Amino acid sequence: MTTRNPVPILAIHGGAGTLLRSAMSAEQAAQYEAALHAVLQSGEALLASGASALDVVTEAVRQLEECPLFNAGKGAVYTADATHELDACVMDGRDLAAGAVAGVSRVRNPVRAARALLETSRRDAGPVMLIGPPAEAFAAAQGLESVAPDWYGTEARYQQLLKARQKLAQGGGGGQALLDHDGAALQAASGPLDDETKFGTVGAVALDAQGHLAAATSTGGMTNKRPGRVGDSPLIGAGCYANDATVAVSCTGSGEMFMRAVTAYDVSALMEYAGLSLADATRKVVMDKLPRIDGRGGLIAVSRDGEVSLAFNTEGMYRGSVRAGEAPVVAIYAEGGA
Ligand code: ASP
């Protein structure tokens, strides 16, 4: 289908947000960097062995869900009711097949539930998105691991919820729900990005040796979110999108604005219809269109030609990329940032 011979590439993110420099220690930064590095290294091995982009992004996000440093799977943030509601989406650029789950509280790896739904929907023309208990039942029927609803919680995330409540009671915060990395700034120094103003969603985008693109996004949402609230992450075209004709995109940030801006699809549309390069399309969306509606955060994107863009309008974004046969590159802060 293609005469291109691209070098496979994987890019990942672990959320964007406010950088609290005073809260940063070299050890904390090193912990995040090591986690990103490990995921990229295993993704590189998969890509080099000929794995599909779809398998690589699913596995990369599964590993990020397992890491309590990030707001997805284990380590997901708390809702206002001190519960967890997780969302995830996977999309295959080959045929625009997709699967998504929202508001799940018992699925160990929501990205695997999304992937299973992608497969059944492609095979049986079934639903592309399921929510809540029926999504959990679907995942269990697919043989995926179930966990108790309190399995995702960590002490750090609970403290983040208490701080968020306290801050909101004092009239601070400017909203009801806080981005994970933003929310942790409330909490004293828990990571190099201010957790109070950090969006800790995770995501992956990849191009494989066959020239196919795929994207995956998974999140616990925002600290102190209203139960039932769903953000951009599981919504095709908002927080996740892949199309072999253009680009694969995974977003992180203030979900409501990313939904309203249809952010991930907008990058693709700017490339497809306006002929923008990947760099120009992501710059326009992240630095121009999102800020106009107070949208904060960033995205990772890989184009059909193998270009990569890791763009954000916050102080930092946990991010990294790797090309098959090369060493991973990871970063947290903006380039040139002190
Ligand atoms: N975009 C996510 C949401 O709104 C939050 C995040 O990126 O951390 O649910």
CSV table of C-alpha atoms and ligand atoms in Angstrom, one decimal:
chain,number,residue,atom,x,y,z
A,1,MET,CA,0.0,0.0,0.0
A,2,THR,CA,3.0,2.3,0.4
A,3,THR,CA,6.3,2.6,-1.2
A,4,ARG,CA,7.8,4.4,1.7
A,5,ASN,CA,10.3,2.7,3.8
A,6,PRO,CA,10.0,4.5,7.2
A,7,VAL,CA,12.2,3.9,10.2
A,8,PRO,CA,9.8,2.7,12.9
A,9,ILE,CA,9.3,5.2,15.7
A,10,LEU,CA,7.6,5.3,19.1
A,11,ALA,CA,6.8,8.4,21.1
A,12,ILE,CA,5.2,8.5,24.6
A,13,HIS,CA,4.0,11.0,27.2
A,14,GLY,CA,3.2,10.9,30.9
A,15,GLY,CA,1.3,14.1,31.2
A,16,ALA,CA,2.1,17.8,31.0
A,17,GLY,CA,1.8,20.6,33.6
A,18,THR,CA,3.3,23.3,35.7
A,19,LEU,CA,6.9,23.1,36.6
A,20,LEU,CA,7.5,23.7,40.3
A,21,ARG,CA,11.3,24.2,40.2
A,22,SER,CA,11.6,24.5,43.9
A,23,ALA,CA,10.0,21.1,44.2
A,24,MET,CA,12.3,19.4,41.8
A,25,SER,CA,15.1,17.1,43.0
A,26,ALA,CA,17.5,15.3,40.8
A,27,GLU,CA,16.3,12.0,42.2
A,28,GLN,CA,12.6,12.7,41.4
A,29,ALA,CA,13.5,13.7,37.8
A,30,ALA,CA,15.6,10.6,37.5
A,31,GLN,CA,12.8,8.4,38.6
A,32,TYR,CA,10.4,9.8,35.9
A,33,GLU,CA,13.1,9.7,33.3
A,34,ALA,CA,14.0,6.1,34.1
A,35,ALA,CA,10.3,5.1,33.9
A,36,LEU,CA,9.9,6.7,30.4
A,37,HIS,CA,13.3,5.2,29.3
A,38,ALA,CA,12.2,1.7,30.2
A,39,VAL,CA,8.9,1.9,28.3
A,40,LEU,CA,10.7,3.3,25.3
A,41,GLN,CA,13.4,0.6,25.4
A,42,SER,CA,10.9,-2.2,25.4
A,43,GLY,CA,8.9,-0.4,22.6
A,44,GLU,CA,12.0,-0.1,20.5
A,45,ALA,CA,12.7,-3.9,20.9
A,46,LEU,CA,9.1,-4.6,19.7
A,47,LEU,CA,9.3,-2.2,16.8
A,48,ALA,CA,12.7,-3.6,15.7
A,49,SER,CA,11.3,-7.1,15.8
A,50,GLY,CA,8.6,-6.0,13.3
A,51,ALA,CA,5.7,-5.5,15.8
A,52,SER,CA,2.7,-3.5,14.5
A,53,ALA,CA,2.3,0.1,15.7
A,54,LEU,CA,-1.0,-1.0,17.2
A,55,ASP,CA,0.7,-3.6,19.4
A,56,VAL,CA,3.5,-1.3,20.3
A,57,VAL,CA,1.3,1.6,21.5
A,58,THR,CA,-1.0,-0.8,23.4
A,59,GLU,CA,1.9,-2.3,25.2
A,60,ALA,CA,3.6,1.0,25.9
A,61,VAL,CA,0.5,2.4,27.5
A,62,ARG,CA,-0.1,-0.8,29.5
A,63,GLN,CA,3.4,-0.3,31.0
A,64,LEU,CA,2.7,3.3,31.8
A,65,GLU,CA,-0.6,2.3,33.4
A,66,GLU,CA,1.3,-0.1,35.6
A,67,CYS,CA,3.7,2.7,36.8
A,68,PRO,CA,2.2,4.6,39.8
A,69,LEU,CA,4.1,7.8,38.9
A,70,PHE,CA,1.6,8.5,36.1
A,71,ASN,CA,-2.2,9.1,36.3
A,72,ALA,CA,-3.5,6.0,34.6
A,73,GLY,CA,-4.1,2.5,35.9
A,74,LYS,CA,-2.2,2.1,39.2
A,75,GLY,CA,-1.7,5.6,40.5
A,76,ALA,CA,-4.9,7.1,38.9
A,77,VAL,CA,-6.2,10.2,40.5
A,78,TYR,CA,-9.3,10.3,42.8
A,79,THR,CA,-12.7,11.7,41.9
A,80,ALA,CA,-14.5,14.0,44.3
A,81,ASP,CA,-16.1,10.9,45.9
A,82,ALA,CA,-12.6,9.5,46.5
A,83,THR,CA,-13.2,6.8,43.9
A,84,HIS,CA,-11.4,6.1,40.6
A,85,GLU,CA,-12.9,6.3,37.1
A,86,LEU,CA,-10.6,5.5,34.2
A,87,ASP,CA,-10.8,6.2,30.5
A,88,ALA,CA,-8.8,4.9,27.6
A,89,CYS,CA,-8.8,4.8,23.8
A,90,VAL,CA,-6.8,3.0,21.1
A,91,MET,CA,-6.9,3.7,17.3
A,92,ASP,CA,-5.4,2.0,14.3
A,93,GLY,CA,-4.4,4.3,11.4
A,94,ARG,CA,-4.8,1.5,8.9
A,95,ASP,CA,-8.5,1.5,8.8
A,96,LEU,CA,-9.5,4.0,11.5
A,97,ALA,CA,-10.6,1.1,13.7
A,98,ALA,CA,-10.9,2.2,17.3
A,99,GLY,CA,-11.9,1.1,20.8
A,100,ALA,CA,-12.6,3.1,23.9
A,101,VAL,CA,-13.8,2.7,27.4
A,102,ALA,CA,-14.8,5.4,29.9
A,103,GLY,CA,-15.6,5.4,33.6
A,104,VAL,CA,-14.2,2.0,34.4
A,105,SER,CA,-13.3,1.2,38.0
A,106,ARG,CA,-12.4,-2.5,37.9
A,107,VAL,CA,-10.3,-3.1,34.8
A,108,ARG,CA,-6.6,-3.4,35.7
A,109,ASN,CA,-5.4,-2.1,32.3
A,110,PRO,CA,-8.1,0.1,30.6
A,111,VAL,CA,-6.0,0.3,27.4
A,112,ARG,CA,-6.3,-3.5,27.0
A,113,ALA,CA,-10.1,-3.2,27.3
A,114,ALA,CA,-10.0,-0.5,24.7
A,115,ARG,CA,-7.8,-2.7,22.4
A,116,ALA,CA,-10.2,-5.7,22.9
A,117,LEU,CA,-13.1,-3.5,21.9
A,118,LEU,CA,-11.2,-2.3,18.8
A,119,GLU,CA,-10.8,-5.9,17.8
A,120,THR,CA,-14.4,-7.0,18.4
A,121,SER,CA,-15.8,-3.9,16.8
A,122,ARG,CA,-13.6,-4.5,13.7
A,123,ARG,CA,-14.6,-8.1,13.5
A,124,ASP,CA,-18.3,-7.9,14.4
A,125,ALA,CA,-19.1,-4.2,13.6
A,126,GLY,CA,-19.9,-3.9,17.3
A,127,PRO,CA,-19.7,-0.8,19.5
A,128,VAL,CA,-16.5,1.3,19.5
A,129,MET,CA,-17.0,2.7,23.0
A,130,LEU,CA,-18.4,1.3,26.2
A,131,ILE,CA,-18.8,2.9,29.6
A,132,GLY,CA,-18.9,1.9,33.3
A,133,PRO,CA,-20.0,-1.6,34.5
A,134,PRO,CA,-20.9,-2.9,31.0
A,135,ALA,CA,-17.3,-2.0,29.8
A,136,GLU,CA,-16.0,-3.8,32.9
A,137,ALA,CA,-18.1,-6.9,32.1
A,138,PHE,CA,-16.9,-6.8,28.5
A,139,ALA,CA,-13.3,-6.7,29.6
A,140,ALA,CA,-13.8,-9.6,32.1
A,141,ALA,CA,-15.5,-11.6,29.3
A,142,GLN,CA,-12.4,-11.0,27.1
A,143,GLY,CA,-10.3,-12.6,29.8
A,144,LEU,CA,-8.7,-9.3,31.0
A,145,GLU,CA,-7.8,-8.9,34.7
A,146,SER,CA,-10.2,-7.3,37.0
A,147,VAL,CA,-9.2,-5.5,40.2
A,148,ALA,CA,-11.0,-4.2,43.3
A,149,PRO,CA,-12.0,-0.5,42.9
A,150,ASP,CA,-9.4,0.6,45.5
A,151,TRP,CA,-6.5,-1.1,43.7
A,152,TYR,CA,-5.6,2.0,41.7
A,153,GLY,CA,-5.1,4.3,44.7
A,154,THR,CA,-1.8,5.4,46.2
A,155,GLU,CA,-1.2,7.5,49.3
A,156,ALA,CA,0.3,10.2,47.2
A,157,ARG,CA,-2.8,10.5,45.1
A,158,TYR,CA,-5.1,10.5,48.1
A,159,GLN,CA,-3.1,13.4,49.7
A,160,GLN,CA,-3.5,15.2,46.3
A,161,LEU,CA,-7.3,14.9,46.6
A,162,LEU,CA,-7.2,16.2,50.2
A,163,LYS,CA,-5.1,19.1,49.1
A,164,ALA,CA,-7.4,19.8,46.2
A,165,ARG,CA,-10.4,19.8,48.4
A,166,GLN,CA,-8.6,22.1,50.9
A,167,LYS,CA,-7.6,24.5,48.2
A,168,LEU,CA,-11.0,24.6,46.6
A,169,ALA,CA,-12.6,25.2,50.0
A,170,GLN,CA,-10.2,28.2,50.4
A,171,GLY,CA,-11.5,29.5,47.1
A,172,GLY,CA,-8.3,28.6,45.1
A,173,GLY,CA,-7.8,26.6,42.1
A,174,GLY,CA,-10.2,28.3,39.7
A,175,GLY,CA,-12.1,25.2,39.0
A,176,GLN,CA,-13.6,22.0,40.5
A,177,ALA,CA,-11.2,19.5,39.2
A,178,LEU,CA,-7.4,19.7,38.9
A,179,LEU,CA,-5.1,18.2,36.4
A,180,ASP,CA,-2.9,15.5,38.0
A,181,HIS,CA,0.4,17.3,37.6
A,182,ASP,CA,-1.2,20.6,38.5
A,183,GLY,CA,-2.9,18.9,41.5
A,184,ALA,CA,0.3,17.7,43.0
A,185,ALA,CA,1.8,21.1,43.4
A,186,LEU,CA,-0.8,21.4,46.1
A,187,GLN,CA,0.9,18.5,47.6
A,188,ALA,CA,4.5,19.4,48.5
A,189,ALA,CA,7.0,18.3,46.0
A,190,SER,CA,6.0,14.9,44.7
A,191,GLY,CA,7.7,15.2,41.4
A,192,PRO,CA,9.5,17.6,39.1
A,193,LEU,CA,6.3,18.8,37.6
A,194,ASP,CA,4.0,20.5,40.0
A,195,ASP,CA,1.5,17.8,40.5
A,196,GLU,CA,-1.2,20.3,41.2
A,197,THR,CA,-0.9,21.7,37.8
A,198,LYS,CA,0.1,18.6,36.0
A,199,PHE,CA,-2.0,16.5,33.6
A,200,GLY,CA,-0.8,13.0,34.2
A,201,THR,CA,-2.5,11.1,31.4
A,202,VAL,CA,-0.3,8.7,29.5
A,203,GLY,CA,-0.2,8.1,25.8
A,204,ALA,CA,1.8,6.6,22.9
A,205,VAL,CA,2.0,7.0,19.2
A,206,ALA,CA,3.9,4.9,16.7
A,207,LEU,CA,4.8,4.3,13.1
A,208,ASP,CA,5.8,0.7,12.2
A,209,ALA,CA,8.0,-0.8,9.5
A,210,GLN,CA,4.9,-1.3,7.3
A,211,GLY,CA,4.1,2.4,7.4
A,212,HIS,CA,1.1,2.0,9.7
A,213,LEU,CA,0.3,4.5,12.5
A,214,ALA,CA,-1.5,3.9,15.8
A,215,ALA,CA,-2.3,5.9,18.9
A,216,ALA,CA,-3.3,5.1,22.5
A,217,THR,CA,-4.3,7.3,25.5
A,218,SER,CA,-5.2,6.3,29.0
A,219,THR,CA,-6.1,8.4,32.1
A,220,GLY,CA,-7.5,8.6,35.6
A,221,GLY,CA,-8.9,12.0,34.5
A,222,MET,CA,-8.5,15.0,36.8
A,223,THR,CA,-8.2,15.1,40.6
A,224,ASN,CA,-11.5,15.8,42.4
A,225,LYS,CA,-13.4,15.5,39.1
A,226,ARG,CA,-17.2,15.1,39.3
A,227,PRO,CA,-18.1,11.4,39.2
A,228,GLY,CA,-19.3,10.6,35.7
A,229,ARG,CA,-17.2,13.3,34.2
A,230,VAL,CA,-15.4,12.1,31.0
A,231,GLY,CA,-12.6,14.1,29.5
A,232,ASP,CA,-10.9,14.1,26.1
A,233,SER,CA,-8.7,11.0,26.6
A,234,PRO,CA,-11.2,8.3,25.5
A,235,LEU,CA,-12.8,10.4,22.8
A,236,ILE,CA,-11.7,9.6,19.2
A,237,GLY,CA,-10.4,12.8,17.6
A,238,ALA,CA,-10.2,14.7,20.9
A,239,GLY,CA,-7.5,13.0,23.0
A,240,CYS,CA,-6.5,10.2,20.6
A,241,TYR,CA,-6.5,9.8,16.8
A,242,ALA,CA,-4.6,7.9,14.1
A,243,ASN,CA,-4.9,7.9,10.4
A,244,ASP,CA,-2.3,6.4,8.0
A,245,ALA,CA,-2.9,9.2,5.6
A,246,THR,CA,-1.7,11.8,8.0
A,247,VAL,CA,-0.6,11.4,11.7
A,248,ALA,CA,-1.1,9.6,15.0
A,249,VAL,CA,-1.8,11.9,18.0
A,250,SER,CA,-2.2,11.4,21.8
A,251,CYS,CA,-3.1,14.4,24.0
A,252,THR,CA,-2.8,15.4,27.7
A,253,GLY,CA,-4.2,18.5,29.3
A,254,SER,CA,-7.4,20.2,30.4
A,255,GLY,CA,-9.8,17.7,28.8
A,256,GLU,CA,-12.8,20.0,28.4
A,257,MET,CA,-10.8,22.3,26.1
A,258,PHE,CA,-9.3,19.5,24.2
A,259,MET,CA,-12.8,18.1,23.6
A,260,ARG,CA,-14.1,21.5,22.4
A,261,ALA,CA,-11.1,22.0,20.1
A,262,VAL,CA,-11.3,18.4,18.8
A,263,THR,CA,-7.5,18.6,19.2
A,264,ALA,CA,-6.1,15.3,17.9
A,265,TYR,CA,-8.2,15.3,14.8
A,266,ASP,CA,-7.5,19.0,14.2
A,267,VAL,CA,-3.8,18.2,13.8
A,268,SER,CA,-4.7,15.6,11.2
A,269,ALA,CA,-7.2,17.9,9.4
A,270,LEU,CA,-4.7,20.7,9.2
A,271,MET,CA,-2.2,18.3,7.6
A,272,GLU,CA,-4.8,16.7,5.3
A,273,TYR,CA,-6.8,19.7,4.1
A,274,ALA,CA,-4.5,22.7,4.7
A,275,GLY,CA,-1.3,20.9,3.7
A,276,LEU,CA,0.5,21.9,6.9
A,277,SER,CA,3.6,20.1,8.0
A,278,LEU,CA,3.5,18.1,11.2
A,279,ALA,CA,5.5,20.8,13.1
A,280,ASP,CA,3.2,23.7,11.8
A,281,ALA,CA,0.0,21.8,12.5
A,282,THR,CA,1.0,20.9,16.1
A,283,ARG,CA,2.3,24.4,16.8
A,284,LYS,CA,-0.9,26.0,15.5
A,285,VAL,CA,-3.1,23.7,17.6
A,286,VAL,CA,-1.0,23.7,20.9
A,287,MET,CA,0.4,27.3,20.9
A,288,ASP,CA,-2.5,29.1,19.1
A,289,LYS,CA,-5.8,27.4,19.1
A,290,LEU,CA,-5.8,25.8,22.5
A,291,PRO,CA,-4.6,28.9,24.4
A,292,ARG,CA,-7.4,30.9,22.9
A,293,ILE,CA,-9.9,28.8,24.9
A,294,ASP,CA,-7.6,28.5,27.9
A,295,GLY,CA,-6.6,25.0,26.9
A,296,ARG,CA,-3.4,23.9,28.8
A,297,GLY,CA,-1.4,20.8,28.0
A,298,GLY,CA,0.3,19.2,25.1
A,299,LEU,CA,0.4,16.3,22.7
A,300,ILE,CA,2.7,13.8,21.0
A,301,ALA,CA,2.4,13.1,17.3
A,302,VAL,CA,4.1,11.0,14.7
A,303,SER,CA,3.5,11.6,11.0
A,304,ARG,CA,3.1,9.1,8.2
A,305,ASP,CA,6.7,10.1,7.1
A,306,GLY,CA,8.1,9.4,10.6
A,307,GLU,CA,8.5,13.0,11.8
A,308,VAL,CA,7.8,13.4,15.5
A,309,SER,CA,6.4,16.4,17.4
A,310,LEU,CA,6.2,16.6,21.2
A,311,ALA,CA,4.5,19.9,21.7
A,312,PHE,CA,3.1,21.6,24.9
A,313,ASN,CA,2.1,25.0,26.2
A,314,THR,CA,2.8,24.2,29.9
A,315,GLU,CA,6.2,24.4,31.6
A,316,GLY,CA,6.9,20.7,31.1
A,317,MET,CA,5.7,17.4,29.7
A,318,TYR,CA,7.0,14.0,30.6
A,319,ARG,CA,7.9,12.7,27.2
A,320,GLY,CA,10.3,10.7,25.0
A,321,SER,CA,10.7,9.0,21.7
A,322,VAL,CA,12.8,6.2,20.2
A,323,ARG,CA,13.6,5.1,16.6
A,324,ALA,CA,14.2,1.4,15.9
A,325,GLY,CA,17.9,0.8,16.2
A,326,GLU,CA,18.6,3.9,18.2
A,327,ALA,CA,18.7,4.9,21.9
A,328,PRO,CA,15.6,6.5,23.6
A,329,VAL,CA,15.6,10.3,24.2
A,330,VAL,CA,13.5,11.5,27.2
A,331,ALA,CA,12.8,15.0,28.6
A,332,ILE,CA,10.6,16.7,31.1
A,333,TYR,CA,11.0,20.5,30.8
A,334,ALA,CA,10.7,22.8,27.8
A,335,GLU,CA,13.9,22.9,25.7
A,336,GLY,CA,16.2,25.6,27.0
A,337,GLY,CA,14.1,25.9,30.2
A,338,ALA,CA,16.2,26.5,33.3
B,1,ASP,N1,-6.9,15.1,29.6
B,1,ASP,C1,-7.1,14.4,30.8
B,1,ASP,C2,-8.6,14.6,31.2
B,1,ASP,O1,-9.1,15.7,31.0
B,1,ASP,C3,-6.3,14.8,31.9
B,1,ASP,C4,-4.8,14.7,31.7
B,1,ASP,O2,-4.4,14.9,30.6
B,1,ASP,O3,-4.1,14.5,32.7
B,1,ASP,O4,-9.2,13.7,31.7
